[in-house]
mmCIF file of C-alpha atoms and ligand atoms in Angstrom:
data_model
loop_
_atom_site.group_PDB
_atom_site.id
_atom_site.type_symbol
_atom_site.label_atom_id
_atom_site.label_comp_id
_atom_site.label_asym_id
_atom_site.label_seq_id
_atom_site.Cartn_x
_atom_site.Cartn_y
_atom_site.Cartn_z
ATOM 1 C CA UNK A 1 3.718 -18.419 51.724
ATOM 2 C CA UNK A 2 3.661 -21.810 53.396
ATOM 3 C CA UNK A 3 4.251 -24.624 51.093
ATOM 4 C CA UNK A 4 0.343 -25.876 52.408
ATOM 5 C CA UNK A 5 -0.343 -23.073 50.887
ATOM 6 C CA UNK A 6 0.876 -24.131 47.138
ATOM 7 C CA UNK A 7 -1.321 -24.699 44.140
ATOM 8 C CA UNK A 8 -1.274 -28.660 43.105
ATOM 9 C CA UNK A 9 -1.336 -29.833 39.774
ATOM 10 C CA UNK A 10 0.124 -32.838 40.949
ATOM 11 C CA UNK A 11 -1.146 -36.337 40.875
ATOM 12 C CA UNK A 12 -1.445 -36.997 44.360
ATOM 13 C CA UNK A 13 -1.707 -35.613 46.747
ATOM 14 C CA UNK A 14 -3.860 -33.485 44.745
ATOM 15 C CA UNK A 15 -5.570 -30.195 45.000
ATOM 16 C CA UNK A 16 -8.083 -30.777 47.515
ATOM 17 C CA UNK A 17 -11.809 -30.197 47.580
ATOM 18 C CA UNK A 18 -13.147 -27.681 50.357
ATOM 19 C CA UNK A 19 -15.864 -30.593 51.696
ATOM 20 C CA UNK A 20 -12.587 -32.868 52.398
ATOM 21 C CA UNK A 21 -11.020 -29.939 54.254
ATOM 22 C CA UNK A 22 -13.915 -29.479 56.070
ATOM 23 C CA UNK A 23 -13.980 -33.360 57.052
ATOM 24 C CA UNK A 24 -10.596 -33.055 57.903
ATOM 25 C CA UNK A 25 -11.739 -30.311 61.013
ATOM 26 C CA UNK A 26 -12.809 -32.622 63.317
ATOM 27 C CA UNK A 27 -11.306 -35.006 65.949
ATOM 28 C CA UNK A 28 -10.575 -38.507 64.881
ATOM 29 C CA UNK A 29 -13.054 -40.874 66.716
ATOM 30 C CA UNK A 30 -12.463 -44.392 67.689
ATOM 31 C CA UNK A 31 -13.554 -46.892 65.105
ATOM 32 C CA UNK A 32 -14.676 -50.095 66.787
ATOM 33 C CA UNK A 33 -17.850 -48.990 66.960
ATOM 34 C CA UNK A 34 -21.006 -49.369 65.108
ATOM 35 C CA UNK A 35 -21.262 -46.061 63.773
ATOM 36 C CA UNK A 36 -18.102 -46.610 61.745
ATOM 37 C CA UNK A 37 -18.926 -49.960 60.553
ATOM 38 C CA UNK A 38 -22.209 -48.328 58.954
ATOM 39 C CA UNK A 39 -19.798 -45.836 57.386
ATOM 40 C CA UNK A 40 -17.211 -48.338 56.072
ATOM 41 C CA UNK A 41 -20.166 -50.757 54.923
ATOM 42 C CA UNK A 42 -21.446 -47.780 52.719
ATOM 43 C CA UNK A 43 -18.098 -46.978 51.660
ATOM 44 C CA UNK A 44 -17.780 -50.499 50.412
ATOM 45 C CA UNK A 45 -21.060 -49.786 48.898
ATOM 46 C CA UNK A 46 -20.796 -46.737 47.035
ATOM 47 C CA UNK A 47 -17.061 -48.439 45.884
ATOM 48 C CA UNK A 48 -18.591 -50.994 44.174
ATOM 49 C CA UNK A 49 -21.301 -48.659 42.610
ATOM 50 C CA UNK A 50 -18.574 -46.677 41.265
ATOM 51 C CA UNK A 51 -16.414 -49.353 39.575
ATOM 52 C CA UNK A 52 -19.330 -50.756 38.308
ATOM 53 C CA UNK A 53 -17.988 -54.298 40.111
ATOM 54 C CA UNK A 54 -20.035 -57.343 40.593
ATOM 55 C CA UNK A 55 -22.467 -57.544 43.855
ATOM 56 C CA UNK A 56 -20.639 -60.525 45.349
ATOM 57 C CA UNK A 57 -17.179 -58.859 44.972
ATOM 58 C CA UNK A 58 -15.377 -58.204 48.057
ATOM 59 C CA UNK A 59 -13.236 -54.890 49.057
ATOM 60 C CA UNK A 60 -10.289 -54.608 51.270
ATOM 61 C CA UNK A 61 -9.927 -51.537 53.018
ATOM 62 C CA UNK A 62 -6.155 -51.413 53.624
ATOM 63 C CA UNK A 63 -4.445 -48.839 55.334
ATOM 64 C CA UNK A 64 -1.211 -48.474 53.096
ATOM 65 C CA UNK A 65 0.057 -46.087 50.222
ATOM 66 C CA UNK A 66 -0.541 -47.563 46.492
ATOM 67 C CA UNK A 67 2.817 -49.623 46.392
ATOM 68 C CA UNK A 68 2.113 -51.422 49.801
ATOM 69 C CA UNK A 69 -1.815 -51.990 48.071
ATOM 70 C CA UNK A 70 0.112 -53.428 44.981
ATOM 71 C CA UNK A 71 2.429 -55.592 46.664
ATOM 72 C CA UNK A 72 -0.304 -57.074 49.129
ATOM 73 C CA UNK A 73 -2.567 -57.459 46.188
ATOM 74 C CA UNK A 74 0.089 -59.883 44.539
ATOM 75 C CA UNK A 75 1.014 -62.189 47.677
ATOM 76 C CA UNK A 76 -2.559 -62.895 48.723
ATOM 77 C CA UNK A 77 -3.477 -63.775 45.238
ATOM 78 C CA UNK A 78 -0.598 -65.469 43.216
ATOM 79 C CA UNK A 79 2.235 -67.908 44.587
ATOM 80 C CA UNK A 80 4.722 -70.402 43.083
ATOM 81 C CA UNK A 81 2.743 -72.259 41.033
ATOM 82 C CA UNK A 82 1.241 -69.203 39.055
ATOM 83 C CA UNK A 83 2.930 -67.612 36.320
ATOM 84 C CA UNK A 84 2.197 -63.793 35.667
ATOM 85 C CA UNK A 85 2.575 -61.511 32.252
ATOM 86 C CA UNK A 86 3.338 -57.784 33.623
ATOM 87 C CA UNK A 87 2.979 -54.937 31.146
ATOM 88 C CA UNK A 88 5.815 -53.180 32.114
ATOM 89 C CA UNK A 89 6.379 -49.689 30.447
ATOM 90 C CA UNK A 90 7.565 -47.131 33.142
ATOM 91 C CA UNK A 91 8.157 -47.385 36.786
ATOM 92 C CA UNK A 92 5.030 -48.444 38.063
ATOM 93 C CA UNK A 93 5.066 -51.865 35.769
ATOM 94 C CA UNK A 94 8.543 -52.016 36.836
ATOM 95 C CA UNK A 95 7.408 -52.165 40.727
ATOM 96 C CA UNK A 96 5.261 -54.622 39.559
ATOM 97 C CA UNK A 97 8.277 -57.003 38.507
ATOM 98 C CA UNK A 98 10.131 -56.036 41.400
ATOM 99 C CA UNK A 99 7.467 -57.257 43.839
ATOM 100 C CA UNK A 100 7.154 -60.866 41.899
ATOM 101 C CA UNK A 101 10.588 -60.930 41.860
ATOM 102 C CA UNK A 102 11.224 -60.885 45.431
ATOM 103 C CA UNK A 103 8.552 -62.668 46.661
ATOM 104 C CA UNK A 104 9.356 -65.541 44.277
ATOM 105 C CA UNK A 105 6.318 -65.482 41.875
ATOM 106 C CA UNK A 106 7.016 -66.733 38.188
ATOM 107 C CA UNK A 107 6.270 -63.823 35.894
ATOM 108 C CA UNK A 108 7.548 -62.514 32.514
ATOM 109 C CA UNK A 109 7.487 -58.851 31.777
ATOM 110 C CA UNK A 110 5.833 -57.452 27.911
ATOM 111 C CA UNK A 111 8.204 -54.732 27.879
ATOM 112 C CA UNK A 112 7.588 -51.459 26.084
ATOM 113 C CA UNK A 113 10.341 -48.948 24.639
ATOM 114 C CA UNK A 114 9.847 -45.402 24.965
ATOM 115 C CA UNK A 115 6.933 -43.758 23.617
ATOM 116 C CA UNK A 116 5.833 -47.285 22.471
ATOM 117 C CA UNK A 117 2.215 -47.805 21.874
ATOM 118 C CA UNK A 118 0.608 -51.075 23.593
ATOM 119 C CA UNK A 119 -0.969 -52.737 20.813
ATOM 120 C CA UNK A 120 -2.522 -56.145 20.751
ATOM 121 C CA UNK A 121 0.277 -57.467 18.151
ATOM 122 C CA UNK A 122 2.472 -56.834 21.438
ATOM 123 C CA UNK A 123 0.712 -60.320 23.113
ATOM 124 C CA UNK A 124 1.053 -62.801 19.971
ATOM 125 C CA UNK A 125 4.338 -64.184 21.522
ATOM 126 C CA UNK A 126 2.582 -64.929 24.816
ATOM 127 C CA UNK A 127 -0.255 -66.429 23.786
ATOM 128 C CA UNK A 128 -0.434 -69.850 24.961
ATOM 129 C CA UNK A 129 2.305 -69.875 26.999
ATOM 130 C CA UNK A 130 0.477 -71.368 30.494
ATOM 131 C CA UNK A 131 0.254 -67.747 31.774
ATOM 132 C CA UNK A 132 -2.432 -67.495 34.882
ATOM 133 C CA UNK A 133 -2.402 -63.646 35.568
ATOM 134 C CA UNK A 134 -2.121 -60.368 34.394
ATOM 135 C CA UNK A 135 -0.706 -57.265 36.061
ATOM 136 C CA UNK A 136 -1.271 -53.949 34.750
ATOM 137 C CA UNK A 137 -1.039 -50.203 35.887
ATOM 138 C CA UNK A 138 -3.904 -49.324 33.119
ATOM 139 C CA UNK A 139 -2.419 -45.553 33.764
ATOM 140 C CA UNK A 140 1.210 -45.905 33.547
ATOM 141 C CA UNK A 141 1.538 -42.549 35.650
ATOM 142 C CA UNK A 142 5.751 -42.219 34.462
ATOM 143 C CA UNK A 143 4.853 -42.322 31.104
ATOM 144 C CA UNK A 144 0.972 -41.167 31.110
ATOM 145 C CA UNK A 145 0.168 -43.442 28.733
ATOM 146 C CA UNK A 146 -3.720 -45.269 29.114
ATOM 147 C CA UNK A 147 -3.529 -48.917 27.914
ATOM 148 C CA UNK A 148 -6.364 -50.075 25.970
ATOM 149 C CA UNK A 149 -8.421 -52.615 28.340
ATOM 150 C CA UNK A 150 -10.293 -54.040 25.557
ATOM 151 C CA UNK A 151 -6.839 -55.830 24.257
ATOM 152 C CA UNK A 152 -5.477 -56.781 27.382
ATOM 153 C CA UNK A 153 -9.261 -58.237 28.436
ATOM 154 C CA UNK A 154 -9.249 -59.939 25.218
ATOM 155 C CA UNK A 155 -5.894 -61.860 25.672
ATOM 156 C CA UNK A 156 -6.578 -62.603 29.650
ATOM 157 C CA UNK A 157 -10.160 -63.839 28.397
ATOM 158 C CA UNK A 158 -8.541 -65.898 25.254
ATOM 159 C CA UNK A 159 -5.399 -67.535 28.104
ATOM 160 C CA UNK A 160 -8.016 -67.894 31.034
ATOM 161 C CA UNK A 161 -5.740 -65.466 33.208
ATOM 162 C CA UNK A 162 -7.155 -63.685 36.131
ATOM 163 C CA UNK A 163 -6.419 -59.863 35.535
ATOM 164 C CA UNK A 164 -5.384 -57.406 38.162
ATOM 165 C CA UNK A 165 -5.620 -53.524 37.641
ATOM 166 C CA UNK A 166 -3.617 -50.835 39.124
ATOM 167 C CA UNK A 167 -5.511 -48.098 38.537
ATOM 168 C CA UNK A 168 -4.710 -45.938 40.982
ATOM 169 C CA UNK A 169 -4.359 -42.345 38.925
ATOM 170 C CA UNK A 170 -6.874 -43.766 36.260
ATOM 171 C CA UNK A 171 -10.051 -44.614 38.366
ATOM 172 C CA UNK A 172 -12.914 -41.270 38.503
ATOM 173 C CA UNK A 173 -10.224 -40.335 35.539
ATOM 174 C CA UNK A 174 -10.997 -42.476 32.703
ATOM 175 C CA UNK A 175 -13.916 -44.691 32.862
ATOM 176 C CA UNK A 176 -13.692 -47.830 34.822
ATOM 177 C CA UNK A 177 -16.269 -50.564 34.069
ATOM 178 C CA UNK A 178 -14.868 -53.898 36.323
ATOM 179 C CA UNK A 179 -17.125 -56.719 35.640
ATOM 180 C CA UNK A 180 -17.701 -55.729 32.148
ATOM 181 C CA UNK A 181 -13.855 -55.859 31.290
ATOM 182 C CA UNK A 182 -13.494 -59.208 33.521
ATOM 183 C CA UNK A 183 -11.208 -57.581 35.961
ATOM 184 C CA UNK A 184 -10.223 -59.602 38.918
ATOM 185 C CA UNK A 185 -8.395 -57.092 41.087
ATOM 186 C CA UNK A 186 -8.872 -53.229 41.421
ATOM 187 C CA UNK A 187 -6.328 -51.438 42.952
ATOM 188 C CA UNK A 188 -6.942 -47.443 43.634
ATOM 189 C CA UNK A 189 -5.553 -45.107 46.332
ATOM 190 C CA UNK A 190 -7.250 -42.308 48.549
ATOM 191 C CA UNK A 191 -4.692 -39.518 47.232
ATOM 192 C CA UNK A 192 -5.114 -39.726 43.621
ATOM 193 C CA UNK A 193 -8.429 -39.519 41.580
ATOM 194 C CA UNK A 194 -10.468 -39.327 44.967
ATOM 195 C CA UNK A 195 -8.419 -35.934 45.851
ATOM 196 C CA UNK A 196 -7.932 -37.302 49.684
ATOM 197 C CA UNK A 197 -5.459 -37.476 52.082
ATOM 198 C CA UNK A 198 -2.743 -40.359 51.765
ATOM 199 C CA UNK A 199 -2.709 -43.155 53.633
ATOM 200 C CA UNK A 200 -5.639 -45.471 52.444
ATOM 201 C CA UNK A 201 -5.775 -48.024 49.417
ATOM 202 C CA UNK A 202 -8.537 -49.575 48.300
ATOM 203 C CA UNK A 203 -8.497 -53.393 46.398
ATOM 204 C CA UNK A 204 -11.287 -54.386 44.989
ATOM 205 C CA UNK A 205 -11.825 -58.185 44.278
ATOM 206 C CA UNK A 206 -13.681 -60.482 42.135
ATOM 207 C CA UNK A 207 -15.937 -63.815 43.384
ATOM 208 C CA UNK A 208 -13.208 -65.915 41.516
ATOM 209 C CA UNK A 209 -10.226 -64.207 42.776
ATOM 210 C CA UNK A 210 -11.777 -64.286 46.431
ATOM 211 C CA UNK A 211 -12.199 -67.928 45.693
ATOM 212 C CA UNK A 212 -8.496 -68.485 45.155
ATOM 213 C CA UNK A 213 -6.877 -65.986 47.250
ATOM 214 C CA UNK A 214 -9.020 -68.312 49.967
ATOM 215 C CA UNK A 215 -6.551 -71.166 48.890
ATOM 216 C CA UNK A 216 -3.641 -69.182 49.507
ATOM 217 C CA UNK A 217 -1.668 -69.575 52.281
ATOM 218 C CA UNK A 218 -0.164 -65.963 52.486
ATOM 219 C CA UNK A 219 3.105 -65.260 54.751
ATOM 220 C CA UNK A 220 2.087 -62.126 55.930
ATOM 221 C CA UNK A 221 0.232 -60.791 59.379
ATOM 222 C CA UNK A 222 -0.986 -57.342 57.841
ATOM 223 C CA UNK A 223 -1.784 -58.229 54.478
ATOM 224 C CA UNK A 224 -3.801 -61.315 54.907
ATOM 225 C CA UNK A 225 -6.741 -60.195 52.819
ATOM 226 C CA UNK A 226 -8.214 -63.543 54.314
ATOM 227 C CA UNK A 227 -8.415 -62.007 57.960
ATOM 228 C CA UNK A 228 -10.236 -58.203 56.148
ATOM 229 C CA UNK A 229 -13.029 -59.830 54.444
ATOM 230 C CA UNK A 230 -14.015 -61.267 57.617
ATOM 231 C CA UNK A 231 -13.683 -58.407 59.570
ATOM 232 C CA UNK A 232 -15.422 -56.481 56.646
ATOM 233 C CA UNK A 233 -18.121 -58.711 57.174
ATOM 234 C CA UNK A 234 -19.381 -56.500 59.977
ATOM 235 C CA UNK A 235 -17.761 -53.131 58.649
ATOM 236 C CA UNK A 236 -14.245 -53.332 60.567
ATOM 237 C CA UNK A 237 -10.804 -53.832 59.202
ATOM 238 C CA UNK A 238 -8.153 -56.038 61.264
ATOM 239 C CA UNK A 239 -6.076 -53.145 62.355
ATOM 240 C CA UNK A 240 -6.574 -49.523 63.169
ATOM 241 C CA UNK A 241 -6.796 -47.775 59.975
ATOM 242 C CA UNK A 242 -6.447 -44.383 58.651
ATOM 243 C CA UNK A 243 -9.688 -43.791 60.254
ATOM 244 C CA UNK A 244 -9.526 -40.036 59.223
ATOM 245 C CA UNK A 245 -9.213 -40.552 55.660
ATOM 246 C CA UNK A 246 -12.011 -43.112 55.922
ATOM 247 C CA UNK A 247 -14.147 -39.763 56.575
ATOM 248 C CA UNK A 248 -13.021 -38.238 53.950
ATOM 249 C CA UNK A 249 -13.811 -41.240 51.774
ATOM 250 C CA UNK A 250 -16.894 -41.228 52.573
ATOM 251 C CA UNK A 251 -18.014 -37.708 52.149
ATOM 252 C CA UNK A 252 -15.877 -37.939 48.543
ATOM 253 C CA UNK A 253 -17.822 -41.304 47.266
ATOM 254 C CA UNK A 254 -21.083 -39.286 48.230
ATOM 255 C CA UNK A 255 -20.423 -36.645 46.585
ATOM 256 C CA UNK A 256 -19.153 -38.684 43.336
ATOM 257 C CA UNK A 257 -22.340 -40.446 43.451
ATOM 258 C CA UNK A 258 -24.839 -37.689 43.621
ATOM 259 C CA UNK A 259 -22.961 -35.700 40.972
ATOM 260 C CA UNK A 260 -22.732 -39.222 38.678
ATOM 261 C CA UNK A 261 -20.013 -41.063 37.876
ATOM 262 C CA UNK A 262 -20.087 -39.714 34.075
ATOM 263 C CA UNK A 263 -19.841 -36.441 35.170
ATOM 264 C CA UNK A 264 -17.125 -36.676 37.489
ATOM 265 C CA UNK A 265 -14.968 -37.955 34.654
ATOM 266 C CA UNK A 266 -15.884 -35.655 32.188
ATOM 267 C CA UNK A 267 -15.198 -32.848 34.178
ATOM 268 C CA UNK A 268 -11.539 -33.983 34.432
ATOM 269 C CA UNK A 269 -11.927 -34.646 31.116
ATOM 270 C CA UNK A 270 -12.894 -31.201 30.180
ATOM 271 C CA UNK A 271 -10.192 -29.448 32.388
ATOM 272 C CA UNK A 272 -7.914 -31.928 30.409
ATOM 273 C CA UNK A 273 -9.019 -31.130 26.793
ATOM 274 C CA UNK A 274 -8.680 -27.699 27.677
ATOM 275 C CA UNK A 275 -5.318 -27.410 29.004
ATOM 276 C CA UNK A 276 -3.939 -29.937 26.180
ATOM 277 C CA UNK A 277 -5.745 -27.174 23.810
ATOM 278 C CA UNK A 278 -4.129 -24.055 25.127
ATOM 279 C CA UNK A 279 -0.591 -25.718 25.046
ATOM 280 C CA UNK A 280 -0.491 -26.758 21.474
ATOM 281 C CA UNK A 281 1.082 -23.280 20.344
ATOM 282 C CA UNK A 282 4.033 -23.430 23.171
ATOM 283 C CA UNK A 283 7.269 -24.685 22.640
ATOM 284 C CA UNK A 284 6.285 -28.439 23.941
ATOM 285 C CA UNK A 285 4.323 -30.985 23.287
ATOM 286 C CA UNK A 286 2.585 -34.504 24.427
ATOM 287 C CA UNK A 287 3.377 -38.099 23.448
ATOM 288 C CA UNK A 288 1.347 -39.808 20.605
ATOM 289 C CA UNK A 289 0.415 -42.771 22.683
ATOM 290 C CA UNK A 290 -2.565 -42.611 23.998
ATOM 291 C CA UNK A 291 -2.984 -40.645 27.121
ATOM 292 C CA UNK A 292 -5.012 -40.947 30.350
ATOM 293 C CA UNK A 293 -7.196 -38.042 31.286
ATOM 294 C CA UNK A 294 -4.952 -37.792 35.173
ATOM 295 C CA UNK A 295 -2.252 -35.651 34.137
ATOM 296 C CA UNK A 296 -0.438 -34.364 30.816
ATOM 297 C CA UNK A 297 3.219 -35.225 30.576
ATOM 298 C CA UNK A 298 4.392 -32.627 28.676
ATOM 299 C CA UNK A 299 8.108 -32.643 27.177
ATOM 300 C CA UNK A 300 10.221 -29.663 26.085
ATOM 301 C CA UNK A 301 12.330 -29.469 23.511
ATOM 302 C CA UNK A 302 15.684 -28.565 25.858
ATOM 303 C CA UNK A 303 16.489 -30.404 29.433
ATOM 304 C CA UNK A 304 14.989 -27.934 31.574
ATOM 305 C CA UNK A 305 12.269 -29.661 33.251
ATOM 306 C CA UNK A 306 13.826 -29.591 36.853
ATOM 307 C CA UNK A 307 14.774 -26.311 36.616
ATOM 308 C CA UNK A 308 11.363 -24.930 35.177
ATOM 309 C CA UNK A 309 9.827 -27.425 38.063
ATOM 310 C CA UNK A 310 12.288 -25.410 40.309
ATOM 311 C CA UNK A 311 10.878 -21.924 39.272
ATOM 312 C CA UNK A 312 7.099 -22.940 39.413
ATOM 313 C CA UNK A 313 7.494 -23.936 43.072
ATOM 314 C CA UNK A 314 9.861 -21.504 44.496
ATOM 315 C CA UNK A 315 8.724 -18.353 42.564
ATOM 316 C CA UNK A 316 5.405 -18.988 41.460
ATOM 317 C CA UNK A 317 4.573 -21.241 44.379
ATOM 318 C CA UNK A 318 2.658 -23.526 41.431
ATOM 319 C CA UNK A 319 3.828 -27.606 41.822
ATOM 320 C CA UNK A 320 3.614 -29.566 39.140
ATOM 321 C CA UNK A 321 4.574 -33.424 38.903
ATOM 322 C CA UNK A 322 8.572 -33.888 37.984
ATOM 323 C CA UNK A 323 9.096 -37.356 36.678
ATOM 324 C CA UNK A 324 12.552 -39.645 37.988
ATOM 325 C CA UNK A 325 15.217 -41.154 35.558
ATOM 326 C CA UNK A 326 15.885 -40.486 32.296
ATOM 327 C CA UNK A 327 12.742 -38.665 30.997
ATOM 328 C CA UNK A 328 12.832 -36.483 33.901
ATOM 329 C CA UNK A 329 15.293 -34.163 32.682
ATOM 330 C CA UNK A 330 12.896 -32.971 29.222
ATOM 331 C CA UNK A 331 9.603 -34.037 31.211
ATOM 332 C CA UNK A 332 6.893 -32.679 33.510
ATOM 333 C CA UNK A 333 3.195 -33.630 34.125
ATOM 334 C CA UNK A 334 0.479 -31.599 35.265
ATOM 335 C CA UNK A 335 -2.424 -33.426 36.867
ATOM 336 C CA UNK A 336 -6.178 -32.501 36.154
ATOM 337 C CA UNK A 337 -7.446 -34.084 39.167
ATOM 338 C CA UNK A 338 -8.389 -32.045 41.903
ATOM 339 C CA UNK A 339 -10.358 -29.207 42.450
ATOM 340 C CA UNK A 340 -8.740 -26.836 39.614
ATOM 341 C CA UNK A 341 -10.599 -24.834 37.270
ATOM 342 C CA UNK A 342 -9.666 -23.452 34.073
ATOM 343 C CA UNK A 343 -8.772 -20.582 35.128
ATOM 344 C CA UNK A 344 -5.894 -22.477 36.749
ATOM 345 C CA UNK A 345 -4.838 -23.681 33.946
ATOM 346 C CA UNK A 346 -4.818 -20.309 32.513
ATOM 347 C CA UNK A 347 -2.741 -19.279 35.537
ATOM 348 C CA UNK A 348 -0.192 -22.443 34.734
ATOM 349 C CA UNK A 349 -0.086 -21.632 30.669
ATOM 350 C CA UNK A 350 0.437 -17.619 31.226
ATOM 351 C CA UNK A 351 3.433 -19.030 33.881
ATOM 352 C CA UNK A 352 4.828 -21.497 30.900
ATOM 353 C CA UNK A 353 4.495 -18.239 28.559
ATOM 354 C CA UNK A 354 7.054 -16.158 31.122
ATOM 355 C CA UNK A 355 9.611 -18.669 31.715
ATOM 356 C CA UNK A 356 10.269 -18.784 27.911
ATOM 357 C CA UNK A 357 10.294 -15.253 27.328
ATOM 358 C CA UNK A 358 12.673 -15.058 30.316
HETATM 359 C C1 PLP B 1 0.774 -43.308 42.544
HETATM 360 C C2 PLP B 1 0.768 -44.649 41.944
HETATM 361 C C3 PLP B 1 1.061 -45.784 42.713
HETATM 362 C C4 PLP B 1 1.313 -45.766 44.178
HETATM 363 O O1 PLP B 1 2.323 -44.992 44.636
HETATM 364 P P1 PLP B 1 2.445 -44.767 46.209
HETATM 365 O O2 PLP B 1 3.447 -43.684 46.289
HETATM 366 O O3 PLP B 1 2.903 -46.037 46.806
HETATM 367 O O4 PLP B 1 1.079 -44.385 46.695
HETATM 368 C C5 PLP B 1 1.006 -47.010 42.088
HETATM 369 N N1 PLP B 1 0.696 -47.129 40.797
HETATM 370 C C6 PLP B 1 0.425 -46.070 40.025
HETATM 371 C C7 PLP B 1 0.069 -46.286 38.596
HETATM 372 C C8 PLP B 1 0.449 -44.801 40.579
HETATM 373 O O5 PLP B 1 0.161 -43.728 39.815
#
């Protein structure tokens, strides 16, 4: 079998839908034409529909995995003379530092212990403190833990911080509501919740943010978000981009749309209930923070995660998500994005049942 060929219950990329292989057929056209402006206008469109973002916000189409998105995201819109508060409790938050820290921008990380809960007692000490932005991975996909937006919009709203959210394995996961949590920046990626190919992120920005990141004079050729919202203007992007997955975007945010957004996530949120369920008489079990509906990071009681990871994909030809560092040795997660069904799941648990019996 031809590792293609594998079942995914892994984050991204995901299990993909048959309409996305079908898109993926075809021959890539050119894109300076105005056929594919019309289809990256509605993609900008349907993007804002789905985040529920306000009218006037503008989108950056950016061809780039979610850590290039991240990084550009900070440069255009912070510099020296900002000073940032980064939730930091897993790898992604600590990408997040790593980025500020080498491109010189003032921040100070609220770091969380393992298994620690975010809770709004966490921001006391920074209150007040002259902070101007927020970064966030509202998913913290090492750990799987969901952060509750209403505290952290609370404390941005309270300091008069602009917020930025990565929520690159949360968004058509968890509800997403944009300009009703004052979010400045949304940051998602084609291969996670939208089940695409890699290769395109998507940042999603605020009238205010757009305002200041115009007042930014941003070292960069590439990521000038400055030179995509002109060319966006007319439906183009500065440089060639992943003009395939741009297809598949398309045909996706359709899709998403005519099913409804509500529906979407609850049908993650189903397959996710229902695999959580089934588990809680096997020998592992979940976190008690709480938990994003994108993947279960389950923990055993023994260090065998690799090698049960190990058996799954070379026996079983089933891969699951391993997780780096120290966790990784007692930890797995198993996505519930993409197209999986329960009986899947079934598939996975019965697999689970064997390998302890072996
Ligand atoms: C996947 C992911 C990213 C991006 O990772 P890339 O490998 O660069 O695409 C960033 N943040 C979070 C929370 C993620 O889950």
């Amino acid at each position: 079998m031809k590792i293609e060929d594998y079942k995914l219950f892994t984050i991204g990329p995901t299990q993909m839908y048959q309409s996305t292989l079908e898109v993926r057929k075809h021959v890539v056209p050119y894109f300076r034409t105005a056929e594919f402006s019309n289809l990256m206008l509605d993609n900008e469109r349907l993007i804002k529909k789905l985040q529920f973002a306000n009218e006037e916000s503008k989108v950056v189409f950016l061809t780039a995995s979610g850590s290039g998105a991240m990084e550009a995201s900070v440069i255009n819109c912070f510099d020296g003379s900002d000073k940032l508060l980064i939730i930091s409790g897993g790898t992604f938050g600590e990408r997040f530092e790593k980025i500020c820290e080498i491109h010189n921008i003032p921040f100070e990380a609220l770091k969380l212990g393992a298994d620690e809960e975010l809770k709004a007692s966490h921001f006391d000490e920074f209150n007040n403190k002259g902070f101007t932005g927020l970064l966030v991975n509202i998913d913290e996909t090492y750990t799987g833990q969901l952060y509750d937006i209403n505290i952290i919009k609370d404390f941005c709203e309270r300091n008069d911080m602009y917020l930025v959210v990565d929520a690159i394995s949360s968004f058509l996961a968890d509800p997403y509501y944009m300009e009703q949590n004052n979010i400045d920046v949304t940051i998602v990626s084609s291969q996670k919740g939208l089940c695409l190919a890699p290769g395109l992120s998507i940042i999603t920005l605020s009238p205010r943010m757009v305002d200041k990141i115009n007042k930014i004079d941003v070292k960069s050729l590439y990521f000038d978000y400055k030179d995509y919202f002109k060319n966006m203007e007319r439906g183009q992007t500065p440089f060639t981009p992943a003009v395939g997955v741009c297809f598949e975007l398309n045909d996706m945010l359709h899709k998403i749309d005519e099913q409804g957004i509500e529906d979407r996530i609850k049908e993650v949120k189903d397959r996710c209930d229902y695999f959580r369920g089934r588990i809680s008489s096997l020998p592992i079990h979940l976190p008690s923070y709480p938990l994003s509906n994108a993947i279960s990071p389950i923990r055993f009681e023994k260090d065998i995660a690799m090698d049960f990871f190990v058996y799954l994909k070379d026996k079983k030809h089933i891969m699951v998500n391993p997780v780096g560092g120290e966790l990784g040795k007692r930890s797995i997660r198993v996505s519930h994005v993409g197209d999986l069904v329960n009986d899947d799941y079934d598939y996975l648990i019965d697999e689970i049942k064997k390998y302890f019996e072996m």
